[in-house]
PDB file of C-alpha atoms in Angstrom:
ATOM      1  CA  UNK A  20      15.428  14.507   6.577  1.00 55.00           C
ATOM      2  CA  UNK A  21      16.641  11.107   7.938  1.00 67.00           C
ATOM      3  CA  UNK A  22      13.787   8.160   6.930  1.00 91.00           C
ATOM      4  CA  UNK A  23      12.783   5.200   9.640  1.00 95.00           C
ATOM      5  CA  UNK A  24      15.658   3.731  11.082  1.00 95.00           C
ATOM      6  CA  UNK A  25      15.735   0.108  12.996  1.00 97.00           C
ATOM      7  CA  UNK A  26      18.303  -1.816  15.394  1.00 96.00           C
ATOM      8  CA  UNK A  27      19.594  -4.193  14.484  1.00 97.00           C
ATOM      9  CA  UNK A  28      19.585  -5.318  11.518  1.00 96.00           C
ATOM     10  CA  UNK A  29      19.761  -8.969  11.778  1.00 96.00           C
ATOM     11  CA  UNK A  30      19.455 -11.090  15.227  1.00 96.00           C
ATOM     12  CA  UNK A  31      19.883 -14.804  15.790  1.00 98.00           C
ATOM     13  CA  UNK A  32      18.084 -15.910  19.128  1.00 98.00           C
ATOM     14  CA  UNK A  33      16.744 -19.346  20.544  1.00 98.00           C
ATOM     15  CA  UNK A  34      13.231 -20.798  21.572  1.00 98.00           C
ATOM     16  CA  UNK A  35      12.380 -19.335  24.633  1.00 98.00           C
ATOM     17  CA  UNK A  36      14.286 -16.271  24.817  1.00 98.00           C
ATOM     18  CA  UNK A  37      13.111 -12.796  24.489  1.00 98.00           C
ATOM     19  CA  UNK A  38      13.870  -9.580  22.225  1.00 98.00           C
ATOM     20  CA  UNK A  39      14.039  -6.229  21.914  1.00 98.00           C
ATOM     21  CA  UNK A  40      13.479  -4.552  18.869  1.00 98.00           C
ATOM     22  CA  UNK A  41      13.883  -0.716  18.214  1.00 98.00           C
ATOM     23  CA  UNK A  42      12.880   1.693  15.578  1.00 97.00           C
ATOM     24  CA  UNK A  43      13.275   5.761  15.028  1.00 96.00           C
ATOM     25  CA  UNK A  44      10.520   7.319  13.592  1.00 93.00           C
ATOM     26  CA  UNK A  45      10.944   9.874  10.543  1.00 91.00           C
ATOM     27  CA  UNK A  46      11.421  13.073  11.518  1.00 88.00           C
ATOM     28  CA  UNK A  47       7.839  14.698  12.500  1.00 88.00           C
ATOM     29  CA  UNK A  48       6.144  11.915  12.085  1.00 91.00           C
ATOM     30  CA  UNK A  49       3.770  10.739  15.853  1.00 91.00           C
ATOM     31  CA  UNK A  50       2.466   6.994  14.881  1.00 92.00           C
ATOM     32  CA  UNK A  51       4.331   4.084  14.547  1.00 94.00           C
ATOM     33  CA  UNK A  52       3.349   0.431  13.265  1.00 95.00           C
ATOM     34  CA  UNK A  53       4.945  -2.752  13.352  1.00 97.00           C
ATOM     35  CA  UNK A  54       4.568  -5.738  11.208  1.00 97.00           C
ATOM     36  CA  UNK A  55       5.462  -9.057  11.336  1.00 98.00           C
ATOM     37  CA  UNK A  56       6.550 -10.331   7.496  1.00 97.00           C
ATOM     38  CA  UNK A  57       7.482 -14.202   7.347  1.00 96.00           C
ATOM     39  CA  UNK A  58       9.478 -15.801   4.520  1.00 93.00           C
ATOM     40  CA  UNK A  59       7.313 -15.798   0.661  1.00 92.00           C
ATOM     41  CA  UNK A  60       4.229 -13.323   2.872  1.00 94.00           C
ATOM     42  CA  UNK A  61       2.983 -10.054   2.746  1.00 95.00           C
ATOM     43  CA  UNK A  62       3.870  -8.003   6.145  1.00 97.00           C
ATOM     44  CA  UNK A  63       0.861  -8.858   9.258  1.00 97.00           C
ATOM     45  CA  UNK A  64      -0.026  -5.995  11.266  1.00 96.00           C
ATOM     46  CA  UNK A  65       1.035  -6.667  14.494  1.00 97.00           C
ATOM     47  CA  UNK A  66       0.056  -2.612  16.767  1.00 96.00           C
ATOM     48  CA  UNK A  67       0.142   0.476  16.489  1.00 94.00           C
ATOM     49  CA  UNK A  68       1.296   3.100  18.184  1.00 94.00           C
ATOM     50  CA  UNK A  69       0.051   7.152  18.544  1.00 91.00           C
ATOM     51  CA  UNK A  70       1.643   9.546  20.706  1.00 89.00           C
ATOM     52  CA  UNK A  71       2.987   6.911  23.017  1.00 91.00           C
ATOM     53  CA  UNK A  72      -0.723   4.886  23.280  1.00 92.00           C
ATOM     54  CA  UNK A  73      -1.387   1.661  21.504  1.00 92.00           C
ATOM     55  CA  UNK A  74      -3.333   2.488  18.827  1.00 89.00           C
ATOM     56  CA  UNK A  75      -5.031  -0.668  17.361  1.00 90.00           C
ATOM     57  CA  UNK A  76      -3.549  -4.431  17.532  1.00 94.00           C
ATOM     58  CA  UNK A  77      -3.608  -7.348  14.761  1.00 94.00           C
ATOM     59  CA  UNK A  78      -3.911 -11.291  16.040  1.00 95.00           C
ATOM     60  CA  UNK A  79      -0.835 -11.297  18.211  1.00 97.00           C
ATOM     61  CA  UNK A  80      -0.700 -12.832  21.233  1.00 97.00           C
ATOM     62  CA  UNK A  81       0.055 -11.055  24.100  1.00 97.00           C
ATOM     63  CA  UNK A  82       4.120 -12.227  24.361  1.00 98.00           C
ATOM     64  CA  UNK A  83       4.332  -9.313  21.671  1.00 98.00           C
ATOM     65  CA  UNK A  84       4.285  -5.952  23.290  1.00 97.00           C
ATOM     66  CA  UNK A  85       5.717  -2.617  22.348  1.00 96.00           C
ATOM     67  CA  UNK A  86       6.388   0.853  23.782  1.00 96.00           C
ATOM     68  CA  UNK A  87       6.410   4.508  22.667  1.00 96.00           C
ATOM     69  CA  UNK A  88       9.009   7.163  23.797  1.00 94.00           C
ATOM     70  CA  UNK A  89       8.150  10.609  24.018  1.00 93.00           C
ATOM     71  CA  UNK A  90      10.247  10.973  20.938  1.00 91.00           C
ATOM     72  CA  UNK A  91       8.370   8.840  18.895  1.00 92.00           C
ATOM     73  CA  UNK A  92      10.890   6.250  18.508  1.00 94.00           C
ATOM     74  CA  UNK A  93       9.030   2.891  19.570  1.00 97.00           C
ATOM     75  CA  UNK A  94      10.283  -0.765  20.339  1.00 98.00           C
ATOM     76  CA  UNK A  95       8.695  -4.036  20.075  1.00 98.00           C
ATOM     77  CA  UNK A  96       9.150  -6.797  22.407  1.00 98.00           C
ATOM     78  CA  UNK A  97       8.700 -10.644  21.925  1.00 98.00           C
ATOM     79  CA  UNK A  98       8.913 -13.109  24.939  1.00 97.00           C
ATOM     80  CA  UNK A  99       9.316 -16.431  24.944  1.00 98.00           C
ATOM     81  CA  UNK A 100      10.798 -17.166  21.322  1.00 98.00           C
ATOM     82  CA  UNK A 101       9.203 -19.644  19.136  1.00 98.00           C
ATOM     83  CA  UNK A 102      10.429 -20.804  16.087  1.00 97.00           C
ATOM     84  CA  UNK A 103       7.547 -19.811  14.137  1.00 97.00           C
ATOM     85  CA  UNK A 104       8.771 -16.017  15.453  1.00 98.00           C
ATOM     86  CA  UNK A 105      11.864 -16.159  12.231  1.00 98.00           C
ATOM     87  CA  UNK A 106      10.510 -13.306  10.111  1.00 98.00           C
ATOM     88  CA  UNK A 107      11.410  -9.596   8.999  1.00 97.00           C
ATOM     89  CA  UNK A 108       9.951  -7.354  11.215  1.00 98.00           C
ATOM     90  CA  UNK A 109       9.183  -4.006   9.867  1.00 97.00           C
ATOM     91  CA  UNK A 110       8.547  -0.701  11.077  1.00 96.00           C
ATOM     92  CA  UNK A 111       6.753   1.889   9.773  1.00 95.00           C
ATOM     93  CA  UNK A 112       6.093   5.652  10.979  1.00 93.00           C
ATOM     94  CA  UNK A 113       3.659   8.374   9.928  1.00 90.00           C
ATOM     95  CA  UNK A 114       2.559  11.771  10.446  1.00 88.00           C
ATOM     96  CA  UNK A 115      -0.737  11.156  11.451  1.00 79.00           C
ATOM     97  CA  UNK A 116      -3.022   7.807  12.037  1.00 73.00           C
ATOM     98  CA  UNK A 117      -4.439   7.724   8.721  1.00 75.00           C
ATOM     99  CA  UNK A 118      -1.370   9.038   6.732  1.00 82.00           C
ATOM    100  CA  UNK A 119       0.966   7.095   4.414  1.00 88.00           C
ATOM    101  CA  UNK A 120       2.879   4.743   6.355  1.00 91.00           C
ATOM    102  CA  UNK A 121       6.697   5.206   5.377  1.00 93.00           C
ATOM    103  CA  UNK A 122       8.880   1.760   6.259  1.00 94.00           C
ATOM    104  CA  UNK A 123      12.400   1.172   8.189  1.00 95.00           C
ATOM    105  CA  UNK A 124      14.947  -1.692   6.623  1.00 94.00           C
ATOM    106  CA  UNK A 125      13.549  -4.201   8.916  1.00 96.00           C
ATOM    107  CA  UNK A 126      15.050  -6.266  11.624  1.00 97.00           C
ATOM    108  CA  UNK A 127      15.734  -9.970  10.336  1.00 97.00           C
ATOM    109  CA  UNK A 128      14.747 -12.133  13.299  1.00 98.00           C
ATOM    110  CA  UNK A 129      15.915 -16.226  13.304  1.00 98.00           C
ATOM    111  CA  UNK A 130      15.114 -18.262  16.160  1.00 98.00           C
ATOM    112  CA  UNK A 131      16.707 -21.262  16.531  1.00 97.00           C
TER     113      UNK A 131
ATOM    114  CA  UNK B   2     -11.245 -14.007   2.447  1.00 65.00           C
ATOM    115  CA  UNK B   3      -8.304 -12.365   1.392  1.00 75.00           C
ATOM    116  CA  UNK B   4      -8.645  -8.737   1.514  1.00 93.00           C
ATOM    117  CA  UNK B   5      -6.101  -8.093  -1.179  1.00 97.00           C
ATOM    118  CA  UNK B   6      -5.381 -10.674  -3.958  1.00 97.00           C
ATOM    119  CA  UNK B   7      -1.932 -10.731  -5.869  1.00 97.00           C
ATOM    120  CA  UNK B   8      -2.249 -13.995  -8.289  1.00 96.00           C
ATOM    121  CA  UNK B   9       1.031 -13.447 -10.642  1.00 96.00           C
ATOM    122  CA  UNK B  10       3.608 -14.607  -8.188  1.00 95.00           C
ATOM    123  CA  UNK B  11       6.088 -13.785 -10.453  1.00 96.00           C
ATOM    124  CA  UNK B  12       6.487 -11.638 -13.630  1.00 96.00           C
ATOM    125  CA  UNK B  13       9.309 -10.744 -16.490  1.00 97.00           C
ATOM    126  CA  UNK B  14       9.397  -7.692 -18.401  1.00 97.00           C
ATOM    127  CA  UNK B  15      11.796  -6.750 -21.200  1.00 98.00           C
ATOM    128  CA  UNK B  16      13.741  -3.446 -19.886  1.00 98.00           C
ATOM    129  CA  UNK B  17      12.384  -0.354 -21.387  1.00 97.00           C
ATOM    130  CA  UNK B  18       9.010  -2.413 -22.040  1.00 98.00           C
ATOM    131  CA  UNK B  19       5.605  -1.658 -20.021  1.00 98.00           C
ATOM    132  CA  UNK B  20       4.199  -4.119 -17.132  1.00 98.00           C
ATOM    133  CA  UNK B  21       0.942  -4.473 -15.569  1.00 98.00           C
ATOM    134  CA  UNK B  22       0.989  -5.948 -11.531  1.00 98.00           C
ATOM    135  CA  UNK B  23      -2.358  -7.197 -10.738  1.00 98.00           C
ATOM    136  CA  UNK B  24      -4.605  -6.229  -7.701  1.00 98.00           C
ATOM    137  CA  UNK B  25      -8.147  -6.917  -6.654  1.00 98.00           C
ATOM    138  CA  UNK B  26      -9.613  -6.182  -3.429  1.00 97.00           C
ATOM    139  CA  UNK B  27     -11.962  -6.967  -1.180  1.00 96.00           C
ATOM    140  CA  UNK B  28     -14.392  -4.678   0.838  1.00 95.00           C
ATOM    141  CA  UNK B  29     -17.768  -3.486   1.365  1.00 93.00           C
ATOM    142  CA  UNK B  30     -16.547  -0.359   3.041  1.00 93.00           C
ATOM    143  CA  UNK B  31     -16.897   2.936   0.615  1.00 93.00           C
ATOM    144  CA  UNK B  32     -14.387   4.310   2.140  1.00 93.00           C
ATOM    145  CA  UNK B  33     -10.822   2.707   1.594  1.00 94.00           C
ATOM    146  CA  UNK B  34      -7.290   3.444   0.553  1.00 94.00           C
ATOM    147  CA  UNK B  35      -4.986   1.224  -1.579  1.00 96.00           C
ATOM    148  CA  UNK B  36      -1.233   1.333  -1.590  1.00 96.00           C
ATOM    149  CA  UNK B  37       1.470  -0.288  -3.720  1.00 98.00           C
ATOM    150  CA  UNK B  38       4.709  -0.641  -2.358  1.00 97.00           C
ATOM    151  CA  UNK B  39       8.353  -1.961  -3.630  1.00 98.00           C
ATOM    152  CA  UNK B  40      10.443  -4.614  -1.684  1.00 97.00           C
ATOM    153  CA  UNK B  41      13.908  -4.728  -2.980  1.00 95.00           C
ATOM    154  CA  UNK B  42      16.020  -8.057  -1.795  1.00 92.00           C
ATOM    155  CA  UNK B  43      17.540  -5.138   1.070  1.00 89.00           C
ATOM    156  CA  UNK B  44      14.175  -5.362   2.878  1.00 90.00           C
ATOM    157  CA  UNK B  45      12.685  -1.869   2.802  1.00 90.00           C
ATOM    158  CA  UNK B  46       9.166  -1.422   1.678  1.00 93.00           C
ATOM    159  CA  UNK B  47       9.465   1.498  -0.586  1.00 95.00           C
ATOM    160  CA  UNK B  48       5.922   3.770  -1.086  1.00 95.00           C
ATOM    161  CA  UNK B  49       5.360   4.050  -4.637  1.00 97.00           C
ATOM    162  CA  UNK B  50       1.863   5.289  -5.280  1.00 97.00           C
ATOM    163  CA  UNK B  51      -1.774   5.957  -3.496  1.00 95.00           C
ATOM    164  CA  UNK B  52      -5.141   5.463  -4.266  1.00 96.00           C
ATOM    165  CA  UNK B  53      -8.361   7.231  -2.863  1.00 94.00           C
ATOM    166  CA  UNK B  54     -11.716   5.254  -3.393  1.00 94.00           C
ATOM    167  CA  UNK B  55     -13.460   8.974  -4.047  1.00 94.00           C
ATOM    168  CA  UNK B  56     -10.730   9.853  -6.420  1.00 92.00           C
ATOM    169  CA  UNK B  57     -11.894  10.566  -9.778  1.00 90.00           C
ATOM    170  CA  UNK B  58      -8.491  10.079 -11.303  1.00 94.00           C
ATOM    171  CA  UNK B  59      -6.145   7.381 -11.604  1.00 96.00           C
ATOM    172  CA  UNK B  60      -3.161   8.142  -9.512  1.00 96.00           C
ATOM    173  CA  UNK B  61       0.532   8.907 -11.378  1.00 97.00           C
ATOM    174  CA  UNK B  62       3.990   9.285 -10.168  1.00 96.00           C
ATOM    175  CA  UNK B  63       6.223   9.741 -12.170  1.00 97.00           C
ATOM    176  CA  UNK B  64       6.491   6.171 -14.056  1.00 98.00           C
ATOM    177  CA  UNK B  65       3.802   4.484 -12.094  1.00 98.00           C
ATOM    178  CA  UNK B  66       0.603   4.773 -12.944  1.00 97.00           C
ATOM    179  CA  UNK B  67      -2.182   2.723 -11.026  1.00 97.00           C
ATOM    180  CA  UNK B  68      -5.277   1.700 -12.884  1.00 97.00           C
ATOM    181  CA  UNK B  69      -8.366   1.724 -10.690  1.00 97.00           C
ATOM    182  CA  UNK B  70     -11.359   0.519 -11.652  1.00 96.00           C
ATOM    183  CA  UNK B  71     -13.616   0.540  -8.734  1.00 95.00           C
ATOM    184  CA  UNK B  72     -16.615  -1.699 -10.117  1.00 95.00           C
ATOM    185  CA  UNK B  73     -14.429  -4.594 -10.765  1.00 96.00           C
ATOM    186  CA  UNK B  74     -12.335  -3.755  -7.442  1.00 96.00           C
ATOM    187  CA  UNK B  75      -9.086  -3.885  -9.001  1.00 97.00           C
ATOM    188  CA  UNK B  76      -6.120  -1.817  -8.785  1.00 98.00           C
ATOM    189  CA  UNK B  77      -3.294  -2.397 -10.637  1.00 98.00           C
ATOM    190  CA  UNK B  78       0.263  -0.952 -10.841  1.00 98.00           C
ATOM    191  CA  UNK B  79       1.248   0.080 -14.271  1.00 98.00           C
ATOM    192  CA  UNK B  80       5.501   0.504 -14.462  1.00 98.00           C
ATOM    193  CA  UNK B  81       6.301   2.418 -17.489  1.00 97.00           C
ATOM    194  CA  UNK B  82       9.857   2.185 -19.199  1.00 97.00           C
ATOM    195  CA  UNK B  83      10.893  -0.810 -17.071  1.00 98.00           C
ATOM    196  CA  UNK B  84      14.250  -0.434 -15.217  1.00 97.00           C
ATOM    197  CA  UNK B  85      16.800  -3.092 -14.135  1.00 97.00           C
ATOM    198  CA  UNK B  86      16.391  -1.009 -10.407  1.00 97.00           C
ATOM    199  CA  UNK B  87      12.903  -2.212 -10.726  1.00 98.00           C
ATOM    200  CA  UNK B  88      13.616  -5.723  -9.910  1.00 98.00           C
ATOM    201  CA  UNK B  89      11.695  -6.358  -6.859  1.00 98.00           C
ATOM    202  CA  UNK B  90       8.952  -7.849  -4.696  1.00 98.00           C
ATOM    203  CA  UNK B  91       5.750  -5.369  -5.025  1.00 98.00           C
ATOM    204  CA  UNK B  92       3.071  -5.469  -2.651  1.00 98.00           C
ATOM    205  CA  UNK B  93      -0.698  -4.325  -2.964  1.00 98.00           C
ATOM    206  CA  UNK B  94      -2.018  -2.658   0.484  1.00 97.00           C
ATOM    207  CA  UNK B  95      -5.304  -1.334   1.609  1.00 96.00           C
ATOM    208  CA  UNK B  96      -6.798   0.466   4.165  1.00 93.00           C
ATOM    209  CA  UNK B  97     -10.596   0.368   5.083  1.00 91.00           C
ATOM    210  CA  UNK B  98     -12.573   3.469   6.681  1.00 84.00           C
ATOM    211  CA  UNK B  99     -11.860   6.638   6.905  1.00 73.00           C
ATOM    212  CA  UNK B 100     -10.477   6.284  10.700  1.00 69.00           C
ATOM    213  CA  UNK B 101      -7.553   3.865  11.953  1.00 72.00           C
ATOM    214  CA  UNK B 102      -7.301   0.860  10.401  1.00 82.00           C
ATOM    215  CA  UNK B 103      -4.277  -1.055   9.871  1.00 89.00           C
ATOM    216  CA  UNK B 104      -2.796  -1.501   6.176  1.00 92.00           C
ATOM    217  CA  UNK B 105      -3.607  -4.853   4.607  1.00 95.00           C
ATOM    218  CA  UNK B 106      -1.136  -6.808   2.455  1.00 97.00           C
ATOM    219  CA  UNK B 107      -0.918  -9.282  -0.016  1.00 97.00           C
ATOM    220  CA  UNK B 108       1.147 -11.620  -1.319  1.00 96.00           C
ATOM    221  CA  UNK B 109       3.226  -9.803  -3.353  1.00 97.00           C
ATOM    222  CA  UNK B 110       4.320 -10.132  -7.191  1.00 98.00           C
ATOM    223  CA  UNK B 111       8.551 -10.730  -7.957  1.00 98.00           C
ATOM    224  CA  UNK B 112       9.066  -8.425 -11.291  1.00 98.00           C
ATOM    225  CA  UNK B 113      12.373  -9.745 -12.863  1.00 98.00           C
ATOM    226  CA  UNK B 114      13.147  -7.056 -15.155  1.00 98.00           C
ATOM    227  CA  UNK B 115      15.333  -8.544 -18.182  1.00 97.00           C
ATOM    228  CA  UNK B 116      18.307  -6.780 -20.238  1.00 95.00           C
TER     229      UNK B 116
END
């Protein structure tokens, strides 16, 4: 059974560009939720996603927006780089909404 | 407030010794869930053990044990038979309601597990 995946695994961007984020899902498993985890923090929930819909959203502003494939793999998308955006940005898939939440590597994210 | 409260930023344990990771919470929800999870240096959060508000056991796996005491709202990890491998950053989660409600971190405790 192959766990969460995500692509890539580090990125170096600058202020003002955007980014694409991806993450596979375990297999089976319909929800997917991103987090946002800066440097010495606990992970911030940023969505969720369910079958494609989002699912429930933390205090992120709008630039951060996400998808759902019919396969369950999901990507998250950040416009307009700030600096502040440099964190570890997790993924995390499950089988249902209120099931454990099983986590990807992460995506290390600098913006310069 | 902070939903979840981690106050040992750090903590060393002798290998082979026993360590307690503290955890108190914060809701007025009956219904809640609270998760502990292991961040090695890699970056993966690892799922190490869950914890039911109804339950009327303390959950095990294998060397973790997590003691919940639900009037003092606490819920801490226990790590039996410390390992180097156990060297980590480990997190405290919950989740309020029985519906959809995003997991809720905090700060997270660095175990340095000593030879």
């Amino acid at each position: 059974e192959t766990g969460v995946t995500q692509s890539p695994t580090h990125l170096i961007k600058t202020r003002g560009q955007q980014v694409t984020l991806r993450c596979s899902s375990q297999s089976g498993h319909n929800t997917v939720s991103w987090y946002q985890q800066a440097l010495g923090q606990g992970p911030q929930f940023i969505f969720q996603y369910y079958r494609e819909e989002e699912n429930g959203r933390g205090n992120f502003p709008p630039r951060f927006s996400g998808l759902q494939f019919p396969n369950y793999s999901s990507e998250l998308n950040v416009n307009a780089l700030e600096l502040d955006d440099s964190a570890l940005y997790l993924c995390a898939s499950s089988l249902g909404l209120v099931e454990t939440q099983y986590f990807g590597p992460g995506t290390r994210l600098l913006v310069l | 407030a902070q939903k979840i409260t981690q106050t040992q930023p750090g903590m060393f344990v002798q290998e082979k010794e026993a360590v307690t990771l503290d955890c108190t919470y914060d809701t007025s929800d009956p219904s809640y869930g609270l998760f502990w999870y292991k961040q090695p240096s890699s970056g993966e959060m690892i799922f190490l053990i869950y914890q039911g508000s109804y339950d009327q056991q303390n959950a095990t796996e294998g060397r973790y044990s997590l003691n919940f005491q639900k009037a003092r709202k606490s819920a801490n990890l226990v790590i039996s038979a410390s390992q180097l491998g156990d060297s980590a950053m480990y997190f405290c989660a919950m989740r309020e309601g029985l519906g959809n409600t995003p997991l809720v971190f905090g700060k997270g405790t660095r175990l340095s597990v000593i030879a």
